[in-house]
């Protein structure tokens, strides 16, 4: 297994064996360990001392279901803290199949408008991967929907692509890292935290992986791995949420719109209400029914990446049956919909596609536009105005750059007090005042406001892994802590976080995940180790953040959420500072 | 008493056969009359929605168990198992 280092300062690379200390790491565990160990916490995120690390998960590249995931990690230009941003793509599996457990991009190319690409391929003679540099300047300043076909034309079909859009070239806090989808489009993202700008700051535009001849992931104990894989498949195929033609496969992640609205926790018009009158028009059911009407047949969702058996990625179609956008995820649908007072799926899809083309994070984009609408730049509900603002971001105009700085930055520029962000990162699609546990996750996560860091929505709203009252703060610090640690393990394993919906309810599925990891690594973990391994990752991240100046004082929810009651339940965020601090103090 | 009821996602299929409700899309409210003292379980029976297909039931925006006693004017939302993120 290999660790590749690429130095962008002198355009050199080295391929070396994976150090012993990293043998049992993957995904987030790998990226956060390397960032915490090697990146000076006080470095400028867009300077030469930051490092951008990619790591496939432990079981990524194997036949384990729903595991083509990659972690991208660095110091975040959005939060100023450590960042791991997870994406699903063939790019993840291809990196793993090249037996690369970590790709570390260091240094900074000299700035003269030139951008470079990396081409990783398998050197059969040397039995190891190798790195070639290529001039990618022709792709600078271009829409990613133009760039990707050209890259496929140059390198052939047997490749995967990652890169940054123009947003990453501009250095926005809101710039994701893009990966190819199964249709070769630029629509899968490590979206959050501005990692696209870390990539762009290094003079790196593209990383192309050739899968030809790659040896695949070695498995230490095949029988154990297979046993675990079967348990995982059984769990995913039988649970109502993850099974074929189940909720995710039929309606996609946007099936959450209606239940969050019903629970009074769907942030609306820049977090001023928990209910949106246009919710049903933008929900997953409306996507399913709208596609049926426009295509004349039922359309079930597809896999974002090879080997996924949940298959939750939707495609929204135009009235003439052509593709409008893929994928309209819950978070994007909400951010550019309810949060902006917009109820047109066609307009939301237009904005999703623009974000994908410019390399923008849809959550950060929608959260930013919500604040700017409240500032009066354009009115709530003005979808054409919102579309224009995204174009400003894509063009890099002065206004676009203010918006591209992210929710917190744009809020400051306009003198706003109602800015839904933690550590500068815009909040996702769940209201902390209506769902207290997720608010604790937003406040305390090492990532800034991030729902995926500890998804307490499962028990608080969805009845998965038990049922808990979303309005009470009681016991929620412990709940969030447990979810954050388990999540760090899943993000390390290489499985998509959505396996949690099944394995939280089906114990054998949870065992299966651990057995798959043991099968690959030769470890002897049990399910009791999930929390321990996850907590080690969190502690490394936390230590980095504290050294970077993000101590517990930054683990707070914006003031307006403590003082302004949210309709319809008229709740404020009433979790004490002591409870928030206990999340990591008692880890 | 009169309730405002919403069925979501797969559960909309249980409107078939009721001329007033058959063409309502997911989450569109309709009115249901039940005797005073009826519970959520009684409502599910009246709608012929199988218990095992229901995961979460909300009354006026708050999740409630099936033995929850309903009142005139309550708004009820009924969901199958769903998730996303």
XYZ file of C-alpha atoms in Angstrom:
672
model
C 0.000 0.000 0.000
C 1.287 3.400 -0.991
C 1.463 6.941 0.183
C 2.057 9.434 -2.604
C 3.404 12.906 -2.012
C 3.180 15.571 -4.675
C 5.139 18.771 -4.243
C 3.582 21.549 -6.304
C 6.413 23.978 -5.539
C 8.974 22.089 -7.600
C 6.556 19.778 -9.455
C 7.997 16.577 -8.056
C 6.391 13.504 -6.581
C 7.370 10.525 -4.498
C 5.695 7.155 -4.147
C 6.540 5.389 -0.928
C 5.241 2.569 1.224
C 2.485 3.460 3.672
C 4.127 4.112 7.073
C 3.384 1.550 9.776
C 1.584 4.112 11.902
C -0.953 4.649 9.104
C -1.656 0.980 8.312
C -5.029 0.896 10.059
C -6.236 4.256 8.848
C -8.422 5.168 5.913
C -10.741 7.930 4.776
C -11.272 10.586 7.401
C -9.031 8.828 9.900
C -6.197 9.095 7.397
C -6.768 12.659 6.213
C -7.277 14.068 9.690
C -4.267 12.211 11.106
C -1.985 13.503 8.359
C -3.344 17.060 8.483
C -3.094 17.156 12.278
C 0.452 15.835 12.182
C 1.881 17.714 9.207
C 0.006 20.977 8.696
C 0.985 23.931 10.933
C -2.336 24.880 12.586
C -1.651 28.583 12.145
C -0.673 28.397 8.489
C -2.684 30.261 5.901
C -5.114 27.756 4.361
C -4.311 29.043 0.875
C -0.562 29.220 1.424
C 2.212 26.749 0.645
C 2.222 25.201 4.116
C -1.272 23.781 3.939
C -1.564 20.255 2.573
C -4.450 18.702 0.681
C -4.867 15.028 1.495
C -7.045 12.497 -0.311
C -7.725 9.088 1.198
C -10.093 6.321 0.166
C -11.759 4.483 3.044
C -10.591 1.157 4.437
C -13.034 -0.918 2.364
C -13.211 1.453 -0.632
C -12.351 -0.348 -3.857
C -13.427 -3.743 -2.461
C -16.779 -5.424 -3.197
C -18.167 -4.003 0.078
C -21.472 -2.331 -0.905
C -21.907 1.430 -0.962
C -18.266 2.164 -0.244
C -16.813 4.169 -3.153
C -16.075 7.101 -0.876
C -13.095 9.380 -0.603
C -12.151 11.841 2.107
C -10.507 15.115 1.188
C -8.780 16.898 4.075
C -6.835 20.097 4.752
C -6.977 23.219 6.870
C -10.200 24.873 5.739
C -10.207 28.379 4.253
C -13.861 28.636 5.320
C -13.578 27.699 9.005
C -9.862 28.096 9.715
C -10.005 24.638 11.276
C -9.431 21.099 10.126
C -11.694 19.833 7.369
C -12.721 16.465 6.076
C -15.144 16.540 3.202
C -16.482 13.256 1.908
C -17.495 12.408 -1.640
C -18.792 9.417 -3.588
C -17.345 8.668 -7.014
C -15.492 6.092 -9.084
C -12.513 8.357 -8.356
C -12.495 6.972 -4.791
C -12.515 3.345 -5.910
C -9.879 3.978 -8.568
C -7.502 5.553 -6.057
C -8.013 2.579 -3.733
C -7.550 0.049 -6.546
C -4.190 1.684 -7.270
C -3.369 0.686 -3.681
C -2.925 4.352 -2.782
C -4.077 4.876 0.777
C -3.147 8.555 0.857
C -2.350 11.210 -1.732
C -0.783 14.279 -0.144
C -0.522 17.477 -2.201
C 1.996 19.924 -0.754
C 3.614 23.254 -1.577
C 2.426 25.763 -4.120
C 3.177 26.224 -7.797
C 4.567 29.576 -8.814
C 1.737 31.864 -9.783
C 1.705 32.933 -13.370
C -1.810 31.956 -14.316
C -0.676 28.429 -14.956
C -2.586 25.447 -13.630
C -1.342 21.888 -13.472
C -2.947 18.516 -13.643
C -1.821 15.237 -12.098
C -2.203 11.951 -13.894
C -1.894 8.886 -11.677
C -1.498 5.533 -13.364
C -0.286 2.041 -12.610
C 3.295 1.313 -13.595
C 3.124 -2.419 -14.295
C 6.895 -2.798 -14.703
C 7.619 -1.264 -11.304
C 4.440 -2.692 -9.723
C 3.547 0.632 -8.208
C 1.603 3.757 -9.045
C 3.284 6.667 -10.766
C 2.539 10.359 -11.112
C 2.809 12.502 -14.231
C 2.240 16.253 -14.394
C 0.442 17.902 -17.278
C -0.354 21.476 -18.184
C -4.023 22.088 -17.321
C -3.999 25.842 -17.963
C -6.403 25.483 -20.885
C -9.097 24.427 -18.395
C -8.697 27.453 -16.116
C -11.633 29.844 -16.065
C -13.927 27.287 -17.688
C -17.231 25.767 -16.650
C -16.656 22.228 -15.389
C -19.319 20.935 -17.785
C -16.979 22.094 -20.578
C -13.826 20.816 -18.882
C -14.823 17.219 -18.131
C -15.590 16.104 -21.726
C -12.224 17.496 -22.840
C -10.399 15.581 -20.125
C -12.160 12.350 -21.101
C -11.311 13.046 -24.728
C -7.636 13.428 -23.846
C -7.213 10.527 -21.426
C -9.854 8.056 -22.629
C -12.850 6.478 -20.928
C -11.076 4.404 -18.296
C -10.381 7.308 -15.993
C -11.868 9.169 -13.075
C -11.494 12.892 -12.539
C -11.300 15.234 -9.588
C -10.667 18.945 -9.726
C -11.721 22.414 -8.751
C -13.921 24.875 -10.592
C -13.396 28.582 -11.103
C -14.458 29.080 -7.479
C -11.320 27.196 -6.422
C -9.197 29.346 -8.714
C -10.638 32.477 -7.070
C -9.900 31.157 -3.572
C -13.484 31.203 -2.287
C -14.320 29.822 1.124
C -17.193 28.287 -0.808
C -15.396 26.055 -3.298
C -15.733 22.295 -3.396
C -13.672 19.546 -4.925
C -15.520 17.946 -7.804
C -15.492 14.296 -8.856
C -17.051 12.630 -11.849
C -20.468 10.985 -11.605
C -21.290 7.680 -13.412
C -22.358 9.652 -16.504
C -18.947 11.422 -16.583
C -20.447 14.680 -15.419
C -18.933 17.037 -12.802
C -21.623 16.579 -10.168
C -20.191 14.675 -7.213
C -18.531 16.800 -4.579
C -16.475 17.024 -1.461
C -18.461 20.190 -1.221
C -17.951 21.706 2.164
C -15.269 23.868 3.681
C -13.562 25.423 0.661
C -11.215 22.549 -0.176
C -11.531 23.403 -3.868
C -9.677 26.597 -3.069
C -6.910 24.715 -1.287
C -6.509 22.732 -4.494
C -6.608 25.851 -6.663
C -4.195 27.702 -4.388
C -1.591 25.070 -5.113
C -1.887 25.628 -8.838
C -3.589 22.261 -9.151
C -6.666 22.041 -11.359
C -7.241 18.338 -12.021
C -6.281 14.897 -10.758
C -6.890 12.197 -13.351
C -6.747 8.527 -12.329
C -6.291 5.782 -14.933
C -7.727 2.496 -13.739
C -6.131 0.315 -16.422
C -4.059 -2.491 -14.919
C -4.561 -1.475 -11.312
C -4.192 -4.421 -8.936
C -7.144 -3.748 -6.607
C -7.327 -3.682 -2.834
C -5.626 -6.599 -1.062
C -7.796 -8.352 1.510
C -6.069 -9.999 4.457
C -8.874 -12.385 5.476
C -11.206 -13.059 2.541
C -13.620 -15.273 4.482
C -14.119 -12.737 7.234
C -14.478 -9.919 4.753
C -17.109 -11.855 2.812
C -19.027 -12.639 5.958
C -19.112 -8.967 6.860
C -20.016 -7.893 3.359
C -22.986 -10.273 3.286
C -24.254 -8.938 6.605
C -23.979 -5.390 5.298
C -25.782 -6.253 2.064
C -28.572 -7.998 3.999
C -29.036 -4.968 6.232
C -29.133 -2.521 3.318
C -31.466 -4.707 1.245
C -33.967 -5.288 4.037
C -34.196 -1.953 5.829
C -37.190 0.055 4.602
C -35.118 3.184 4.084
C -32.232 1.678 2.118
C -33.865 -1.271 0.274
C -34.511 -1.237 -3.498
C -37.540 0.941 -4.244
C -37.398 2.045 -0.611
C -37.586 5.670 0.399
C -34.102 6.731 -0.725
C -34.190 4.822 -4.006
C -37.658 6.137 -4.877
C -37.748 9.698 -3.623
C -34.075 10.529 -3.046
C -32.745 12.434 -0.095
C -35.237 15.263 -0.723
C -37.898 12.997 0.772
C -36.859 14.758 3.978
C -38.377 18.095 2.949
C -41.894 17.192 4.029
C -41.035 15.557 7.342
C -38.727 18.404 8.377
C -41.457 20.852 7.440
C -44.062 18.872 9.368
C -41.785 18.827 12.417
C -41.374 22.595 12.149
C -37.637 22.265 11.564
C -37.242 23.170 7.864
C -35.271 26.435 7.931
C -37.183 28.926 5.820
C -36.227 32.388 4.522
C -32.869 32.584 6.248
C -33.872 30.647 9.351
C -36.858 32.814 10.223
C -39.425 29.985 10.322
C -39.432 26.206 10.571
C -42.205 25.884 8.016
C -42.262 26.694 4.301
C -45.592 26.928 2.506
C -43.948 25.721 -0.711
C -42.320 22.660 0.894
C -44.463 19.992 -0.793
C -43.764 21.494 -4.239
C -40.042 20.964 -3.756
C -40.103 17.626 -1.907
C -38.731 14.288 -3.079
C -42.266 13.124 -3.802
C -42.729 16.113 -6.134
C -39.478 15.187 -7.891
C -40.690 11.598 -8.365
C -44.152 12.639 -9.555
C -42.814 15.470 -11.724
C -40.375 13.151 -13.466
C -43.170 10.616 -13.985
C -45.299 13.249 -15.618
C -42.518 14.612 -17.797
C -41.053 11.243 -18.807
C -44.280 9.255 -18.967
C -42.863 6.590 -16.654
C -41.623 6.064 -13.128
C -37.955 6.824 -12.627
C -36.080 5.328 -9.705
C -32.790 6.755 -8.555
C -29.283 5.751 -9.530
C -25.948 5.140 -7.790
C -23.600 8.097 -7.382
C -20.677 5.707 -7.505
C -19.867 2.101 -8.414
C -21.050 -0.607 -6.034
C -23.771 1.354 -4.268
C -26.912 -0.662 -3.611
C -28.866 2.153 -1.926
C -28.898 4.252 -5.125
C -30.373 7.531 -3.892
C -29.173 9.946 -6.615
C -32.018 11.527 -8.538
C -32.181 13.429 -11.797
C -34.655 16.235 -12.378
C -35.963 16.537 -15.921
C -37.115 19.459 -18.011
C -40.657 19.545 -19.422
C -39.303 18.122 -22.705
C -37.780 15.137 -20.895
C -34.155 16.257 -21.155
C -31.982 16.278 -18.048
C -32.148 19.473 -15.980
C -29.839 18.559 -13.118
C -28.432 15.615 -11.293
C -28.534 15.392 -8.390
C -31.101 17.518 -6.550
C -30.169 16.462 -3.034
C -32.187 17.373 0.033
C -29.588 19.858 1.209
C -29.309 21.592 -2.170
C -33.081 21.540 -2.645
C -33.560 23.171 0.748
C -30.652 25.636 0.562
C -31.679 27.035 -2.814
C -35.397 26.444 -2.153
C -37.054 26.928 1.246
C -34.125 28.857 2.659
C -34.490 31.401 -0.150
C -38.294 31.251 -0.234
C -38.144 29.576 -3.666
C -40.635 26.816 -4.516
C -39.825 26.026 -8.155
C -37.986 22.749 -8.717
C -37.003 23.927 -12.195
C -35.288 27.006 -10.758
C -33.680 25.017 -7.952
C -32.337 22.534 -10.507
C -30.947 25.390 -12.604
C -29.072 26.657 -9.551
C -27.759 23.205 -8.633
C -26.365 22.822 -12.127
C -24.734 26.264 -11.994
C -23.103 25.409 -8.669
C -21.791 22.165 -10.161
C -20.378 24.013 -13.154
C -18.668 26.708 -11.090
C -17.486 24.307 -8.392
C -19.596 25.790 -5.594
C -20.962 24.041 -2.510
C -24.756 24.142 -2.818
C -25.310 24.347 0.949
C -22.947 27.274 1.423
C -24.362 28.965 -1.683
C -27.984 28.735 -0.515
C -27.155 29.726 3.057
C -25.251 32.750 1.731
C -28.027 33.818 -0.631
C -30.546 33.512 2.227
C -28.543 36.041 4.266
C -28.171 38.326 1.255
C -31.904 38.179 0.571
C -32.540 39.236 4.131
C -30.074 42.087 3.596
C -32.374 43.259 0.826
C -30.022 42.742 -2.104
C -32.802 40.723 -3.757
C -36.151 39.713 -2.252
C -36.935 36.264 -0.875
C -38.498 34.128 -3.564
C -36.654 35.873 -6.405
C -35.240 32.853 -8.171
C -33.990 34.765 -11.207
C -32.181 37.116 -8.850
C -30.637 34.144 -7.054
C -29.555 32.630 -10.371
C -27.918 35.947 -11.254
C -26.060 35.989 -7.934
C -24.622 32.533 -8.634
C -23.426 33.821 -11.996
C -21.742 36.736 -10.183
C -19.901 34.155 -8.098
C -18.926 32.252 -11.214
C -17.671 35.377 -12.931
C -15.633 36.492 -9.936
C -17.115 39.992 -9.795
C -16.645 42.007 -6.580
C -20.161 41.031 -5.437
C -19.513 37.438 -6.461
C -16.347 37.354 -4.393
C -18.176 38.643 -1.325
C -20.750 35.871 -1.723
C -18.061 33.313 -2.524
C -16.433 34.012 0.820
C -19.282 32.057 2.399
C -22.232 32.689 4.688
C -20.323 34.258 7.567
C -18.174 36.433 5.328
C -21.096 37.724 3.249
C -23.104 38.353 6.416
C -20.303 40.537 7.772
C -19.984 42.410 4.493
C -23.658 43.376 4.721
C -23.708 44.054 8.470
C -26.141 41.269 9.209
C -26.791 39.855 12.683
C -28.925 36.894 11.625
C -26.181 34.800 10.091
C -26.754 31.020 10.371
C -23.174 29.779 10.564
C -20.824 28.130 13.050
C -17.077 28.671 12.686
C -17.944 30.533 9.499
C -19.608 27.554 7.842
C -23.234 27.934 6.779
C -25.821 25.752 8.465
C -27.437 22.865 6.619
C -31.144 22.041 6.384
C -32.183 21.451 9.997
C -33.174 24.173 12.465
C -31.214 23.990 15.727
C -34.107 25.581 17.619
C -36.505 22.857 16.481
C -34.039 19.955 16.708
C -31.720 20.496 19.651
C -29.369 17.565 19.117
C -28.397 18.609 15.597
C -27.770 22.110 16.931
C -25.287 20.611 19.376
C -23.586 18.849 16.482
C -23.435 22.104 14.495
C -21.966 23.945 17.474
C -19.385 21.416 18.555
C -18.324 19.558 15.430
C -14.715 20.028 14.434
C -16.056 20.831 10.967
C -18.227 23.887 11.679
C -21.980 23.640 11.096
C -22.166 20.177 9.553
C -25.150 17.833 9.772
C -23.165 14.816 8.592
C -20.773 15.099 11.554
C -23.340 13.697 13.991
C -26.726 13.103 12.441
C -28.999 13.092 15.477
C -31.898 13.740 13.088
C -32.125 9.933 12.883
C -33.616 9.480 16.377
C -34.924 13.037 16.805
C -37.056 13.168 13.654
C -36.931 9.919 11.707
C -37.417 7.306 14.421
C -34.204 5.550 13.384
C -32.134 4.210 16.286
C -34.952 4.944 18.718
C -37.127 8.004 19.110
C -36.188 11.168 20.958
C -38.077 14.421 21.470
C -36.385 16.967 19.170
C -37.417 19.960 21.299
C -35.744 18.919 24.528
C -32.050 19.575 25.167
C -31.967 16.802 27.783
C -29.445 14.076 27.023
C -28.603 15.540 23.657
C -24.951 16.316 24.341
C -24.309 12.623 24.908
C -26.401 11.749 21.875
C -24.423 14.095 19.641
C -21.114 12.861 21.074
C -22.031 9.253 20.327
C -23.130 10.083 16.802
C -20.013 12.164 16.144
C -17.709 9.329 17.205
C -19.601 6.639 15.271
C -19.643 8.901 12.226
C -15.889 9.390 12.361
C -15.567 5.591 12.217
C -17.956 5.247 9.261
C -16.117 8.051 7.444
C -12.909 6.103 8.077
C -14.357 2.783 6.926
C -15.117 4.103 3.469
C -18.821 3.392 3.663
C -21.310 6.067 2.745
C -22.839 7.539 5.890
C -26.263 6.409 4.667
C -25.493 2.817 5.635
C -26.070 4.094 9.169
C -29.843 4.230 8.628
C -29.814 0.460 8.195
C -27.051 -0.604 10.559
C -28.237 1.550 13.474
C -31.412 -0.548 13.443
C -29.935 -3.889 12.331
C -27.144 -5.003 14.662
C -25.758 -7.633 12.285
C -25.180 -4.889 9.709
C -23.056 -2.975 12.215
C -21.064 -6.167 12.875
C -20.721 -6.600 9.138
C -19.090 -3.197 8.766
C -16.497 -4.044 11.417
C -15.869 -7.500 9.926
C -15.311 -5.991 6.491
C -12.688 -3.669 7.976
C -11.068 -6.513 9.903
C -11.078 -8.602 6.738
C -9.193 -5.926 4.820
C -6.785 -4.824 7.548
C -6.292 -7.957 9.625
C -7.425 -6.064 12.716
C -9.544 -7.609 15.452
C -11.974 -4.813 16.115
C -15.411 -5.431 17.541
C -18.442 -3.129 17.400
C -17.266 -1.846 20.795
C -14.240 -0.345 19.032
C -16.344 1.853 16.741
C -16.687 4.617 19.300
C -13.058 4.325 20.412
C -11.581 4.485 16.915
C -13.947 7.326 16.010
C -13.073 9.243 19.174
C -9.350 9.054 18.350
C -10.062 10.735 15.027
C -12.166 13.420 16.714
C -9.484 14.089 19.322
C -6.835 14.625 16.647
C -9.164 17.037 14.839
C -10.051 18.837 18.028
C -6.399 19.292 18.999
C -5.684 20.792 15.587
C -8.599 23.205 15.921
C -7.554 24.333 19.387
C -4.032 24.997 18.136
C -5.551 26.888 15.197
C -7.456 29.137 17.606
C -10.828 27.358 17.445
C -11.380 26.480 21.092
C -14.636 25.839 22.909
C -15.564 29.526 22.694
C -16.252 28.889 19.026
C -18.557 25.952 19.805
C -21.578 28.191 19.924
C -24.801 28.739 18.021
C -25.411 32.259 16.628
C -26.868 34.601 19.223
C -30.148 35.243 17.408
C -31.079 31.599 17.771
C -30.841 31.950 21.551
C -33.085 35.012 21.693
C -35.488 34.804 18.758
C -38.259 32.170 19.067
C -38.755 30.109 15.928
C -42.267 29.463 14.626
C -44.223 27.216 14.697
C -43.013 25.786 18.018
C -41.686 29.142 19.251
C -38.513 27.597 20.561
C -35.113 29.140 21.149
C -31.843 27.206 21.266
C -31.776 26.478 24.985
C -28.787 24.170 25.295
C -26.437 25.418 28.000
C -22.803 26.255 27.295
C -21.856 23.601 29.866
C -23.726 20.962 27.876
C -22.044 22.081 24.662
C -18.614 21.975 26.296
C -19.284 18.513 27.687
C -19.463 17.024 24.187
C -15.687 17.089 23.805
C -14.729 17.401 27.479
C -16.237 13.954 28.060
C -15.154 12.370 24.797
C -64.578 16.005 15.477
C -62.867 17.143 12.297
C -59.175 16.589 11.577
C -56.859 17.851 8.857
C -54.782 14.903 7.670
C -51.756 14.589 5.401
C -50.356 11.346 4.021
C -46.795 11.351 2.724
C -44.615 9.417 0.280
C -45.708 5.775 -0.231
C -48.741 6.243 2.002
C -50.557 8.308 -0.620
C -51.527 4.974 -2.208
C -54.086 4.532 0.570
C -56.204 7.259 -0.921
C -57.089 5.043 -3.873
C -60.830 4.312 -3.936
C -61.772 7.510 -2.157
C -63.011 9.887 -4.818
C -62.275 12.918 -2.665
C -58.690 11.989 -1.963
C -57.534 9.830 -4.816
C -55.765 12.537 -6.786
C -54.192 14.414 -3.932
C -50.422 14.607 -4.087
C -48.172 13.771 -1.163
C -48.739 16.080 1.783
C -51.949 17.680 0.497
C -54.305 18.008 3.472
C -57.806 16.536 3.521
C -60.469 16.480 6.203
C -61.517 13.432 8.187
C -64.400 13.220 10.680
C -63.963 10.899 13.643
C -65.876 10.418 16.903
C -64.649 12.383 19.921
C -61.931 10.565 21.824
C -60.458 8.836 18.782
C -56.734 8.110 18.811
C -54.084 8.119 16.091
C -54.533 4.345 15.860
C -58.260 4.875 15.214
C -57.408 7.353 12.471
C -55.046 4.888 10.767
C -57.786 2.237 10.870
C -60.306 4.680 9.419
C -57.912 5.496 6.594
C -57.085 1.796 6.130
C -53.391 2.562 6.387
C -51.590 -0.565 7.669
C -49.892 0.042 10.972
C -46.652 -1.615 9.875
C -46.191 0.864 7.033
C -46.315 3.862 9.352
C -43.117 5.066 10.979
C -43.789 8.567 12.300
C -47.047 10.348 13.150
C -47.128 14.066 13.904
C -49.970 15.956 15.587
C -49.654 19.722 15.208
C -45.991 19.338 14.339
C -45.053 17.126 17.286
C -44.352 13.409 16.990
C -46.898 11.407 18.975
C -47.462 7.708 19.712
C -50.392 5.819 18.213
C -52.407 5.844 21.430
C -52.386 9.663 21.353
C -55.884 11.055 21.758
C -56.854 13.512 19.044
C -58.823 16.753 19.401
C -61.082 18.649 17.054
C -59.027 20.759 14.642
C -55.814 18.747 15.013
C -53.458 18.576 12.053
C -52.016 15.106 11.518
C -49.058 14.135 9.313
C -48.391 10.446 8.675
C -45.078 9.177 7.296
C -43.626 5.831 6.239
C -39.966 5.087 7.064
C -37.888 7.736 5.300
C -34.458 9.304 5.599
C -32.013 11.432 3.696
C -29.413 13.985 4.572
